[in-house]
């Protein structure tokens, strides 16, 4: 081979080497770019999901069904509170009545005991009176 052919072969080899190195660098950069794009897509999907949730909430609050549902929930909560207060009042009244009944029962037992003592004393008086008559 003559010198001109060697110069062309060397120039073509160097050019090919430069293209190969630049292609490898470009591929590495594209891989990093693809990873960044993947992160951006995942973030975008999360934002889209949150936006869908917000839209559903707003739709529920502004639609007629949502308004009726909210109103019904509040009415039910108010009734539950009212019934809970009434139940507490009834329970307190029942406890009070039970306490009064127990107190009355104690008084009645005390009265029965006192009555038995009076009967016993009256029987003693009768027997003493019979003894005196004899």
Backbone as CSV, one residue per row, in Angstrom:
resi,resn,N_x,N_y,N_z,CA_x,CA_y,CA_z,C_x,C_y,C_z
1,UNK,0.844,-1.169,0.000,0.000,0.000,0.000,0.885,1.225,0.000
2,UNK,0.374,2.177,-0.637,1.182,3.396,-0.657,0.745,4.328,0.458
3,UNK,1.398,5.428,0.589,1.226,6.356,1.699,-0.163,6.993,1.669
4,UNK,-0.686,7.307,0.552,-1.999,7.948,0.453,-3.081,7.020,1.006
5,UNK,-2.964,5.741,0.714,-3.962,4.793,1.223,-3.871,4.692,2.736
6,UNK,-2.623,4.712,3.260,-2.458,4.652,4.712,-3.032,5.899,5.375
7,UNK,-2.868,7.020,4.785,-3.415,8.253,5.350,-4.939,8.180,5.353
8,UNK,-5.560,7.699,4.265,-7.018,7.560,4.216,-7.516,6.560,5.253
9,UNK,-6.818,5.455,5.404,-7.220,4.435,6.386,-7.137,5.009,7.802
10,UNK,-6.068,5.746,8.100,-5.915,6.337,9.431,-6.996,7.382,9.666
11,UNK,-7.253,8.255,8.670,-8.297,9.276,8.815,-9.669,8.636,9.022
12,UNK,-9.979,7.610,8.250,-11.269,6.933,8.411,-11.355,6.240,9.771
13,UNK,-10.275,5.657,10.242,-10.270,4.988,11.544,-10.482,5.997,12.671
14,UNK,-9.795,7.131,12.592,-9.952,8.169,13.610,-11.373,8.713,13.587
15,UNK,-11.915,8.943,12.408,-13.299,9.439,12.279,-14.279,8.432,12.868
16,UNK,-14.084,7.164,12.576,-14.956,6.123,13.122,-14.838,6.073,14.644
17,UNK,-13.609,6.207,15.168,-13.402,6.218,16.609,-14.128,7.397,17.248
18,UNK,-14.066,8.565,16.656,-14.759,9.749,17.187,-16.269,9.532,17.168
19,UNK,-16.794,8.977,16.058,-18.232,8.709,15.989,-18.653,7.674,17.028
20,UNK,-17.842,6.657,17.245,-18.174,5.631,18.236,-18.181,6.224,19.653
21,UNK,-17.170,7.010,19.966,-17.107,7.635,21.297,-18.283,8.587,21.489
22,UNK,-18.571,9.405,20.485,-19.712,10.327,20.604,-21.029,9.567,20.682
23,UNK,-21.162,8.438,19.986,-22.380,7.624,20.064,-22.539,7.029,21.454
24,UNK,-21.439,6.548,22.041,-21.503,5.990,23.395,-21.901,7.073,24.400
25,UNK,-21.311,8.253,24.308,-21.666,9.359,25.211,-23.128,9.741,25.025
26,UNK,-23.579,9.801,23.770,-24.976,10.145,23.486,-25.929,9.111,24.054
27,UNK,-25.607,7.840,23.948,-26.466,6.781,24.490,-26.537,6.888,26.012
28,UNK,-25.399,7.154,26.671,-25.401,7.306,28.128,-26.264,8.492,28.544
29,UNK,-26.147,9.606,27.824,-26.970,10.781,28.126,-28.455,10.483,27.918
30,UNK,-28.787,9.727,26.872,-30.187,9.379,26.611,-30.748,8.478,27.706
31,UNK,-29.913,7.582,28.232,-30.364,6.719,29.329,-30.688,7.571,30.560
32,UNK,-29.805,8.503,30.914,-30.080,9.396,32.052,-31.320,10.250,31.799
33,UNK,-31.478,10.702,30.576,-32.647,11.501,30.221,-33.929,10.674,30.343
34,UNK,-33.866,9.398,29.946,-35.033,8.517,30.063,-35.395,8.295,31.529
35,UNK,-34.386,8.147,32.395,-34.662,7.982,33.827,-35.313,9.226,34.414
36,UNK,-34.843,10.395,34.037,-35.442,11.641,34.503,-36.871,11.776,33.994
37,UNK,-37.091,11.388,32.743,-38.444,11.446,32.164,-39.378,10.503,32.917
38,UNK,-38.851,9.336,33.320,-39.661,8.381,34.081,-40.081,8.980,35.421
39,UNK,-39.147,9.664,36.102,-39.472,10.315,37.374,-40.529,11.398,37.173
40,UNK,-40.384,12.155,36.102,-41.349,13.226,35.817,-42.726,12.640,35.534
41,UNK,-42.773,11.540,34.797,-44.054,10.890,34.480,-44.707,10.367,35.754
42,UNK,-43.934,9.754,36.647,-44.499,9.243,37.898,-45.048,10.378,38.757
43,UNK,-44.323,11.482,38.821,-44.805,12.644,39.568,-46.089,13.188,38.942
44,UNK,-46.108,13.238,37.629,-47.308,13.716,36.928,-48.503,12.819,37.177
45,UNK,-48.276,11.505,37.223,-49.372,10.583,37.504,-49.907,10.781,38.919
46,UNK,-49.008,11.023,39.879,-49.460,11.293,41.250,-50.277,12.566,41.327
47,UNK,-49.811,13.588,40.615,-50.549,14.853,40.606,-51.910,14.662,39.943
48,UNK,-51.947,13.877,38.864,-53.219,13.630,38.178,-54.181,12.867,39.079
49,UNK,-53.677,11.906,39.835,-54.543,11.152,40.753,-55.116,12.069,41.823
50,UNK,-54.268,12.950,42.371,-54.758,13.897,43.382,-55.777,14.856,42.785
51,UNK,-55.524,15.273,41.562,-56.476,16.172,40.901,-57.811,15.463,40.692
52,UNK,-57.773,14.172,40.340,-59.018,13.417,40.191,-59.777,13.346,41.511
53,UNK,-59.055,13.122,42.606,-59.706,13.087,43.912,-60.341,14.437,44.246
54,UNK,-59.623,15.503,43.971,-60.153,16.846,44.244,-61.385,17.105,43.392
55,UNK,-61.328,16.700,42.135,-62.478,16.894,41.243,-63.676,16.111,41.753
56,UNK,-63.454,14.869,42.201,-64.555,14.069,42.738,-65.152,14.728,43.974
57,UNK,-64.292,15.273,44.849,-64.791,15.945,46.050,-65.616,17.177,45.692
58,UNK,-65.089,17.978,44.775,-65.813,19.187,44.369,-67.117,18.803,43.675
59,UNK,-67.064,17.778,42.852,-68.262,17.315,42.151,-69.308,16.834,43.160
60,UNK,-68.841,16.108,44.178,-69.767,15.629,45.206,-70.376,16.750,46.014
61,UNK,-69.596,17.806,46.254,-70.101,18.920,47.055,-71.020,19.837,46.257
62,UNK,-70.829,19.910,44.949,-71.607,20.855,44.157,-72.782,20.217,43.441
63,UNK,-72.797,18.893,43.331,-73.933,18.260,42.663,-75.111,18.193,43.624
64,UNK,-76.301,18.019,43.067,-77.516,17.972,43.890,-77.461,16.788,44.835
65,UNK,-77.014,15.636,44.324,-76.904,14.453,45.174,-75.929,14.660,46.311
66,UNK,-74.822,15.312,46.017,-73.829,15.576,47.058,-74.350,16.520,48.114
67,UNK,-75.079,17.535,47.681,-75.645,18.496,48.631,-76.686,17.810,49.508
68,UNK,-77.537,16.991,48.877,-78.561,16.267,49.648,-77.893,15.298,50.621
69,UNK,-76.842,14.616,50.164,-76.133,13.673,51.025,-75.512,14.395,52.214
70,UNK,-74.892,15.531,51.979,-74.290,16.315,53.057,-75.361,16.779,54.048
71,UNK,-76.489,17.275,53.499,-77.584,17.730,54.354,-78.134,16.567,55.181
72,UNK,-78.330,15.417,54.537,-78.856,14.243,55.245,-77.893,13.793,56.337
73,UNK,-76.608,13.815,56.044,-75.619,13.425,57.055,-75.669,14.358,58.255
74,UNK,-75.816,15.651,58.006,-75.885,16.600,59.118,-77.153,16.412,59.939
75,UNK,-78.280,16.152,59.258,-79.538,15.930,59.983,-79.417,14.683,60.851
76,UNK,-78.847,13.629,60.288,-78.686,12.394,61.053,-77.762,12.618,62.249
77,UNK,-76.673,13.353,62.057,-75.759,13.648,63.167,-76.459,14.447,64.257
78,UNK,-77.280,15.425,63.858,-78.016,16.234,64.851,-78.998,15.370,65.622
79,UNK,-79.706,14.475,64.914,-80.651,13.593,65.590,-79.929,12.652,66.542
80,UNK,-78.780,12.140,66.111,-78.021,11.248,66.992,-77.590,11.984,68.253
81,UNK,-77.155,13.235,68.102,-76.780,14.023,69.281,-77.977,14.232,70.201
82,UNK,-79.124,14.580,69.588,-80.324,14.830,70.379,-80.750,13.559,71.115
83,UNK,-80.748,12.429,70.390,-81.135,11.165,71.021,-80.149,10.767,72.105
84,UNK,-78.885,11.044,71.892,-77.884,10.736,72.913,-78.136,11.577,74.166
85,UNK,-78.491,12.845,73.986,-78.793,13.709,75.130,-80.043,13.214,75.853
86,UNK,-81.064,12.830,75.083,-82.295,12.319,75.693,-82.017,11.016,76.432
87,UNK,-81.208,10.136,75.837,-80.871,8.878,76.504,-80.109,9.135,77.802
88,UNK,-79.214,10.103,77.786,-78.462,10.438,78.994,-79.409,10.970,80.066
89,UNK,-80.378,11.812,79.652,-81.336,12.349,80.611,-82.200,11.228,81.186
90,UNK,-82.639,10.300,80.336,-83.447,9.165,80.815,-82.641,8.298,81.772
91,UNK,-81.388,8.064,81.430,-80.545,7.239,82.299,-80.344,7.918,83.650
92,UNK,-80.158,9.227,83.631,-80.005,9.957,84.886,-81.298,9.895,85.703
93,UNK,-82.440,10.061,85.032,-83.726,9.999,85.730,-83.956,8.598,86.296
94,UNK,-83.601,7.571,85.535,-83.769,6.201,86.011,-82.865,5.940,87.211
95,UNK,-81.641,6.455,87.165,-80.724,6.280,88.296,-81.253,7.002,89.525
96,UNK,-81.813,8.180,89.319,-82.394,8.941,90.417,-83.584,8.207,91.015
97,UNK,-84.446,7.669,90.138,-85.622,6.937,90.607,-85.203,5.678,91.351
98,UNK,-84.162,5.020,90.867,-83.675,3.816,91.536,-83.117,4.158,92.915
99,UNK,-82.391,5.263,92.986,-81.842,5.700,94.275,-82.979,6.038,95.241
100,UNK,-84.009,6.719,94.732,-85.161,7.066,95.583,-85.890,5.797,96.036
101,UNK,-86.011,4.819,95.128,-86.682,3.569,95.484,-85.888,2.817,96.548
102,UNK,-84.574,2.827,96.414,-83.751,2.145,97.420,-83.866,2.840,98.769
103,UNK,-83.889,4.170,98.738,-84.044,4.916,99.992,-85.403,4.620,100.617
104,UNK,-86.461,4.575,99.784,-87.806,4.284,100.297,-87.863,2.864,100.861
105,UNK,-87.167,1.941,100.195,-87.150,0.557,100.669,-86.445,0.466,102.017
106,UNK,-85.357,1.208,102.173,-84.651,1.218,103.462,-85.544,1.774,104.556
107,UNK,-86.275,2.861,104.222,-87.188,3.455,105.206,-88.302,2.484,105.575
108,UNK,-88.804,1.779,104.533,-89.888,0.824,104.800,-89.389,-0.309,105.689
109,UNK,-88.177,-0.800,105.433,-87.616,-1.872,106.266,-87.414,-1.374,107.696
110,UNK,-86.934,-0.119,107.799,-86.759,0.448,109.141,-88.108,0.575,109.842
111,UNK,-89.135,0.981,109.086,-90.476,1.106,109.680,-91.011,-0.258,110.101
112,UNK,-90.754,-1.277,109.277,-91.212,-2.632,109.625,-90.514,-3.090,110.899
113,UNK,-89.196,-2.834,110.965,-88.456,-3.211,112.178,-89.000,-2.460,113.392
114,UNK,-89.292,-1.184,113.197,-89.846,-0.385,114.300,-91.229,-0.910,114.682
115,UNK,-92.018,-1.282,113.650,-93.358,-1.825,113.933,-93.273,-3.137,114.684
116,UNK,-92.287,-3.974,114.320,-92.116,-5.235,115.026,-91.722,-4.988,116.486
117,UNK,-90.889,-3.995,116.698,-90.491,-3.659,118.068,-91.691,-3.151,118.868
118,UNK,-92.549,-2.352,118.187,-93.747,-1.834,118.860,-94.694,-2.985,119.204
119,UNK,-94.848,-3.937,118.263,-95.711,-5.088,118.533,-95.181,-5.904,119.700
120,UNK,-93.855,-6.066,119.675,-93.256,-6.839,120.768,-93.484,-6.120,122.099
121,UNK,-93.340,-4.799,122.081,-93.565,-4.031,123.314,-95.040,-4.112,123.718
122,UNK,-95.939,-4.046,122.719,-97.376,-4.132,123.035,-97.721,-5.497,123.606
123,UNK,-97.111,-6.543,123.071,-97.349,-7.888,123.597,-96.861,-7.995,125.035
124,UNK,-95.732,-7.354,125.331,-95.211,-7.360,126.692,-96.160,-6.627,127.623
125,UNK,-96.690,-5.501,127.123,-97.630,-4.725,127.938,-98.897,-5.547,128.191
126,UNK,-99.386,-6.248,127.173,-100.599,-7.074,127.331,-100.361,-8.193,128.333
127,UNK,-99.201,-8.834,128.177,-98.926,-9.930,129.100,-98.752,-9.398,130.531
128,UNK,-98.163,-8.228,130.665,-98.005,-7.645,131.984,-99.374,-7.269,132.561
129,UNK,-100.253,-6.763,131.656,-101.598,-6.382,132.106,-102.384,-7.631,132.522
130,UNK,-102.212,-8.726,131.848,-102.895,-9.968,132.200,-102.383,-10.472,133.548
131,UNK,-101.094,-10.330,133.761,-100.501,-10.767,135.010,-101.008,-9.922,136.177
132,UNK,-101.225,-8.638,135.901,-101.689,-7.752,136.938,-103.154,-8.082,137.262
133,UNK,-103.970,-8.429,136.327,-105.381,-8.752,136.530,-105.515,-10.037,137.313
134,UNK,-104.679,-10.888,137.267,-104.796,-12.160,137.937,-104.435,-12.051,139.341
